[in-house]
Every structure is written in C-alpha cells, then in structure tokens.
Amino acid sequence: MREKREDWKDRQQESDGVIEGRNAVLEALRAGTPVDKIYIAKGETDASLGHIASTARGKGIVVVEADRRKLDAMSLTHAHQGVIAVAAVRAYATVEDILSIAREKGEPPLIVVCDELSDPHNLGAVIRTAECAGAHGVVIPKRRSAGLTAVVAKTSAGAVSHVPVARVANLPALLKELKEAGVWVFGTAADGDTRLYDADLKGPAAIVIGSEGTGMGRLVAETCDFKVSIPMKGKLNSLNASAAAAILLYEAVRQRLEP
C-alpha cells in the first residue's frame, strides 16, 4: 500500500501545472497562459484537436503526438479527451533578452546552453546553479528537452523566477549566432582537447552542457570553439550534467573575480 501511495504522490508532483481536456486547453491558449508543451493523442483526426494543435503551433508551442496510454498516465482527472497541456511556470525569454541583461550590467555574457537535458530535476539544478553563479541566462532546445514545468521550478528552488530561460528551435544555429555576436562557445566533453583550468572563461562565454546519456550532439559539438574536459581522478569517467555545469560556472566565477 505504501508503494502505491508514493507512486501516486510522485505522479501528482509531475502533473503539477497540467491542463486537461479540450475546452480547458483551448481557453488556456486563448488567455495567453504560458504553455510549455501540448500532448495530443496519436492518430486522432477530430477537428477540435486539430484546431488546438494549429493554434498552439501558431503561438510557437511544441505539440507532441503521444500514445493514449501516456496521456492516461499523465492524467489525474481521467477525462483528458485526448489532449493535455503542461503549463510553463513563466514565459520564455529570448536570447536577445539574455544578451541585453549582460549589457545592462556591463558584464561579459555568461550563458548556459543545455543540449537536450530531458530530466526536469537536472534542468532545475542547472538553473539554480546558473542563478547562484550570476549567469545571465539559460538556453534550451524546443524538442527533446525538459521545459519550465512545475517540477523544474521546484528543483530550481525558485531560481526560475530570476534567471531568464530562452527556448530555440535549432541549437547549432543559435551557437553560430552567439559566435557572430562575439561570444566564445565552450562545450563539455570527456574527450575535450582543452583542460578545464586552461579554458579562458573571463570573456563572453556560452557553456554547453550535453544530455544525460550521450553528451553533446554531433552538430552542437562541431559548432563549439573549445571542447573542455573536466579532470576525472576516480574510476568513473563522467559527471551528472548539473554537476558539470556547476564546475564550469564556478570556474568562470573564479576567473572573473581575479583582478
């Protein structure tokens, strides 16, 4: 019985911010409620679901076709009618917003770019560390990534209220734009050819953190100016994504504190 109660509690926590049912989701879209993602039952041809999908895409919201079993598992009302929206805890910023914050503070930009971090607890921890380290913002991809959900907000300990998070369709293209704006791109990689303590993080810098399982994608890695390796002295050869982000961010903090 205890296991069932804990499973329900975990599912309820993951479902915070869930909007279920066709009318409820459509009203949320009409009201301009920040929405992270919309899940629609795969194979449905109902006109009202098609209208919801087209309205959401028109607002730049990610729409995912999902098996009904996934929707059933997400649902707490058991009346989702083939559509569930996951509300964002705040509106997404733009990359230009992040660069503007750095300019207003008179500081070289310090940006964290997360390459497909699918675990919301990892993303929340990265955002929390970014806030503590004084980073100007975090960038995530639209697809194959956790978003600004209630679970991410909780894990960030409120940092999502203070750190702008931008969401982009194409990370390699975004990194090229940052480079054109004078930002150096540092990717974390176990086989990196730049040792952490040789990396110059004093200037404008974007730190790219790879996904939990496979690290940075090939195109993202190829776009980096430097691939940075963190010294590993134990028997394991990798760190949790949020731990790697913390190490690089605070090396940047240390360097920027030097006279």
Short mmCIF file of C-alpha atoms in Angstrom, two decimals, residues 154-246:
data_model
loop_
_atom_site.label_atom_id
_atom_site.label_comp_id
_atom_site.label_asym_id
_atom_site.label_seq_id
_atom_site.Cartn_x
_atom_site.Cartn_y
_atom_site.Cartn_z
CA LYS A 154 10.62 23.25 -7.56
CA THR A 155 14.03 21.73 -8.23
CA SER A 156 15.46 25.16 -9.05
CA ALA A 157 14.38 26.38 -5.58
CA GLY A 158 12.75 29.42 -7.15
CA ALA A 159 15.65 30.32 -9.44
CA VAL A 160 13.35 30.19 -12.50
CA SER A 161 11.86 33.46 -11.24
CA HIS A 162 15.23 35.19 -11.56
CA VAL A 163 17.06 33.55 -14.48
CA PRO A 164 15.70 34.11 -17.99
CA VAL A 165 15.33 30.86 -19.93
CA ALA A 166 15.16 31.01 -23.73
CA ARG A 167 13.95 28.17 -25.93
CA VAL A 168 15.19 27.82 -29.51
CA ALA A 169 14.36 25.51 -32.41
CA ASN A 170 17.95 24.91 -33.53
CA LEU A 171 20.88 24.88 -31.11
CA PRO A 172 23.73 24.77 -33.70
CA ALA A 173 22.23 27.80 -35.47
CA LEU A 174 21.89 29.60 -32.11
CA LEU A 175 25.53 28.88 -31.24
CA LYS A 176 26.65 30.31 -34.59
CA GLU A 177 24.64 33.47 -33.88
CA LEU A 178 26.29 33.78 -30.46
CA LYS A 179 29.72 33.39 -32.03
CA GLU A 180 28.89 36.14 -34.53
CA ALA A 181 27.94 38.30 -31.53
CA GLY A 182 31.42 37.77 -30.05
CA VAL A 183 30.56 35.00 -27.58
CA TRP A 184 33.01 32.09 -27.25
CA VAL A 185 31.35 28.67 -27.06
CA PHE A 186 32.73 26.10 -24.60
CA GLY A 187 31.31 22.58 -24.75
CA THR A 188 31.82 19.98 -22.04
CA ALA A 189 33.23 16.70 -23.35
CA ALA A 190 35.09 13.81 -21.76
CA ASP A 191 37.45 13.75 -24.76
CA GLY A 192 37.80 17.53 -24.88
CA ASP A 193 41.13 18.91 -26.07
CA THR A 194 41.06 21.87 -23.66
CA ARG A 195 41.59 21.18 -19.98
CA LEU A 196 39.14 22.97 -17.70
CA TYR A 197 41.80 25.06 -15.99
CA ASP A 198 43.28 26.12 -19.33
CA ALA A 199 39.94 27.46 -20.60
CA ASP A 200 39.67 31.26 -20.59
CA LEU A 201 36.17 31.95 -19.29
CA LYS A 202 36.70 35.62 -18.43
CA GLY A 203 35.28 36.94 -21.69
CA PRO A 204 31.85 36.48 -23.28
CA ALA A 205 31.13 32.76 -22.85
CA ALA A 206 28.43 30.20 -23.55
CA ILE A 207 28.86 26.93 -21.67
CA VAL A 208 27.23 23.96 -23.41
CA ILE A 209 26.11 21.04 -21.24
CA GLY A 210 25.37 17.78 -23.05
CA SER A 211 22.47 15.42 -22.45
CA GLU A 212 22.45 12.92 -19.58
CA GLY A 213 23.10 9.88 -21.74
CA THR A 214 25.03 10.84 -24.86
CA GLY A 215 26.55 14.23 -24.14
CA MET A 216 26.54 16.92 -26.83
CA GLY A 217 25.05 16.14 -30.21
CA ARG A 218 27.47 15.96 -33.15
CA LEU A 219 26.43 19.25 -34.77
CA VAL A 220 26.45 21.07 -31.44
CA ALA A 221 29.93 19.71 -30.62
CA GLU A 222 31.26 20.72 -34.05
CA THR A 223 30.00 24.28 -33.51
CA CYS A 224 31.87 24.76 -30.21
CA ASP A 225 35.04 26.85 -30.21
CA PHE A 226 36.51 24.69 -27.43
CA LYS A 227 35.65 21.27 -26.04
CA VAL A 228 36.52 21.33 -22.35
CA SER A 229 37.38 18.26 -20.28
CA ILE A 230 36.93 18.16 -16.51
CA PRO A 231 39.70 16.30 -14.62
CA MET A 232 38.45 12.87 -13.56
CA LYS A 233 40.52 11.21 -10.81
CA GLY A 234 38.19 8.35 -9.84
CA LYS A 235 37.11 5.18 -11.59
CA LEU A 236 34.07 6.77 -13.27
CA ASN A 237 34.54 8.80 -16.42
CA SER A 238 31.57 11.17 -16.34
CA LEU A 239 29.64 13.55 -14.10
CA ASN A 240 25.96 14.32 -13.76
CA ALA A 241 25.03 17.12 -16.19
CA SER A 242 24.13 19.58 -13.42
CA ALA A 243 27.40 18.84 -11.59
CA ALA A 244 29.39 19.51 -14.77
CA ALA A 245 27.53 22.79 -15.22
CA ALA A 246 28.34 23.82 -11.65
#
